[in-house]
XYZ file of N, CA and C in Angstrom:
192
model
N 75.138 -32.823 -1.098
C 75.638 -32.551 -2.417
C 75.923 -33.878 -3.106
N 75.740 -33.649 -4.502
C 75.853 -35.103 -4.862
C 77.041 -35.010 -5.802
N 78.279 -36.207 -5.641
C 79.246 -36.004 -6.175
C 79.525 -37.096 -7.173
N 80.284 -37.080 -8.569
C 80.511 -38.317 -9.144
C 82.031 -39.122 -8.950
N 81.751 -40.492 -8.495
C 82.909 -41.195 -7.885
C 83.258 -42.357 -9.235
N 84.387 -42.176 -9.636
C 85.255 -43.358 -10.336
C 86.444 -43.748 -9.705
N 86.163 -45.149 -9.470
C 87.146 -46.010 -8.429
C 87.642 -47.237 -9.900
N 89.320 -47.176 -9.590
C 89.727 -48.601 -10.516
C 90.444 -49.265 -9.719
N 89.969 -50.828 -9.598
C 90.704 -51.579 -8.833
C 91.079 -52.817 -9.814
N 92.313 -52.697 -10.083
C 93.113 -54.195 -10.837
C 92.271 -53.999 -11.842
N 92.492 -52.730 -13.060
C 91.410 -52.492 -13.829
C 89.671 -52.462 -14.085
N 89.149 -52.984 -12.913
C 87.999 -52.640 -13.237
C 87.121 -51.033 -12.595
N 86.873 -50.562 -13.139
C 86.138 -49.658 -13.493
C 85.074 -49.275 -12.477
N 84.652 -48.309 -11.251
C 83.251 -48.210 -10.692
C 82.528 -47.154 -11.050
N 81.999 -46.717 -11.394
C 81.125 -45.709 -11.524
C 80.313 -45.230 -10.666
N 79.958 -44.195 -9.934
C 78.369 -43.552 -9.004
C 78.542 -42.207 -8.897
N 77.045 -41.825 -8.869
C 76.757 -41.454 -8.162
C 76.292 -41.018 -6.930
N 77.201 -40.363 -6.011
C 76.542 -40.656 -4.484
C 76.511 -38.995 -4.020
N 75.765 -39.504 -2.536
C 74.961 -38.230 -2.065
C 76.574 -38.016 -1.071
N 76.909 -36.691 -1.113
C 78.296 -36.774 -0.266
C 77.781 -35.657 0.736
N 77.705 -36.217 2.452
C 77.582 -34.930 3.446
C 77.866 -33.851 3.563
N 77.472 -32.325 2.941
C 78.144 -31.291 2.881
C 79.256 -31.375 1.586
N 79.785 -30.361 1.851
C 80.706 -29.634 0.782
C 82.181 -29.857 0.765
N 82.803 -30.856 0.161
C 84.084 -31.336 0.700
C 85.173 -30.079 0.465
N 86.000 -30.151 1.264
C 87.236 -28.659 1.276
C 88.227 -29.277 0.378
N 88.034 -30.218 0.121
C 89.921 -30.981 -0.332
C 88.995 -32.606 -1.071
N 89.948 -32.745 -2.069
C 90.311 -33.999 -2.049
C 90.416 -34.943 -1.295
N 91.531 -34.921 -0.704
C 92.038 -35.494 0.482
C 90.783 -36.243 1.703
N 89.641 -35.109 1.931
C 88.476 -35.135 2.683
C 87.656 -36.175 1.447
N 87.591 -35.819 0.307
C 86.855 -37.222 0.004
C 87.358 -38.800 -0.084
N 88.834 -38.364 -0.021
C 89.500 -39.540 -0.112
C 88.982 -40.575 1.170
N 89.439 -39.861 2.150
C 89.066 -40.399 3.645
C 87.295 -40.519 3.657
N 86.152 -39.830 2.852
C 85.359 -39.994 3.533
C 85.177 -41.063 2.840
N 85.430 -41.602 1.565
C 85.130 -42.678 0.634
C 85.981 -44.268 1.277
N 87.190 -44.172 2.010
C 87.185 -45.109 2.510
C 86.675 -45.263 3.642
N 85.955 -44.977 4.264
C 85.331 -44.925 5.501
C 83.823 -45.461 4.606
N 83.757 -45.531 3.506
C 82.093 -45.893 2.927
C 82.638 -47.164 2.710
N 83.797 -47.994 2.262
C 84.026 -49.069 1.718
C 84.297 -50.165 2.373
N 83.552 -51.244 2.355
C 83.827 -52.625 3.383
C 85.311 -53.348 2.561
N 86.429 -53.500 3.127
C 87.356 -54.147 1.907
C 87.614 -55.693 2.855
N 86.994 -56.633 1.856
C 87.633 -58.113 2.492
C 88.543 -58.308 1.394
N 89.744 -59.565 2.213
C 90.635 -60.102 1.556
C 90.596 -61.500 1.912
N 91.212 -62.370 1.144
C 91.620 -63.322 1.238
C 92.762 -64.809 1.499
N 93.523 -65.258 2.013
C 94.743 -65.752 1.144
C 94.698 -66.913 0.093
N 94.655 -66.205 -1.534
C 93.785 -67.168 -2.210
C 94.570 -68.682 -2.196
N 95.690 -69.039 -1.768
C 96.734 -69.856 -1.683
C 96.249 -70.918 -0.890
N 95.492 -70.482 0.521
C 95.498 -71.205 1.720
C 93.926 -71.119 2.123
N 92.740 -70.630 0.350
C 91.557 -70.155 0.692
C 90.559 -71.190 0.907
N 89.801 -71.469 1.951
C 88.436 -72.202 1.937
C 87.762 -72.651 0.992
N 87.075 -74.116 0.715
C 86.021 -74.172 -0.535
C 85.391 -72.838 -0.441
N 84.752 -73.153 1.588
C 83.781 -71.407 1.156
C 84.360 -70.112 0.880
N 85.934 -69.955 1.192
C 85.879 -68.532 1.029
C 86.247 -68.985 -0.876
N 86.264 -69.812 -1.281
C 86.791 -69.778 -2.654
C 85.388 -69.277 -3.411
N 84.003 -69.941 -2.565
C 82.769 -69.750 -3.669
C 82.263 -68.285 -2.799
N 82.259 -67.524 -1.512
C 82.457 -66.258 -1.167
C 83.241 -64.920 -2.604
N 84.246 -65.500 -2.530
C 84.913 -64.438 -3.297
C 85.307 -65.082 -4.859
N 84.469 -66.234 -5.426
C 84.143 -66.920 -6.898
C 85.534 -66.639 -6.880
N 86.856 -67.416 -6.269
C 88.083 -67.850 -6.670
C 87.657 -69.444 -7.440
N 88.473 -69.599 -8.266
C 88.386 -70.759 -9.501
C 89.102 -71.550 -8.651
N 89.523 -72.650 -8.106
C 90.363 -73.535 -7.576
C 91.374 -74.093 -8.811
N 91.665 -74.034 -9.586
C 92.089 -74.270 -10.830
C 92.749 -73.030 -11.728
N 92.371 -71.595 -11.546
C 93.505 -70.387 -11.787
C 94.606 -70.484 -11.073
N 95.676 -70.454 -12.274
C 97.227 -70.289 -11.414
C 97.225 -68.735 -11.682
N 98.010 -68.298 -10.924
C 98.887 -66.852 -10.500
C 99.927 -67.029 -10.558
């Protein structure tokens, strides 16, 4: 079945369409199956690598 997914993270916006296994019973069941689709890396942008700075295009020069 194909379901439509809108995800907002720190305001931005995702949009899809995706093919979802079977017929979800709940919410809840897509909640879990959608993080189980999502790779999430982090960083500590404070203490971050040149590479993880050009990995995840942190500015070395944005304050927070």
């Amino acid at each position: 079945m194909k379901i439509a997914v809108e995800i907002t993270i720190f305001g931005h916006v995702f949009s899809e369409v995706v093919d979802y296994p079977g017929t979800p019973k709940s919410h809840a069941e897509v909640i879990q199956w959608l993080i189980r689709q999502t790779d999430f890396k982090w960083v500590n942008y404070e203490e971050a690598s040149t590479e993880d700075k050009m990995v995840y295009h942190l500015e070395p020069d944005i304050k927070h």
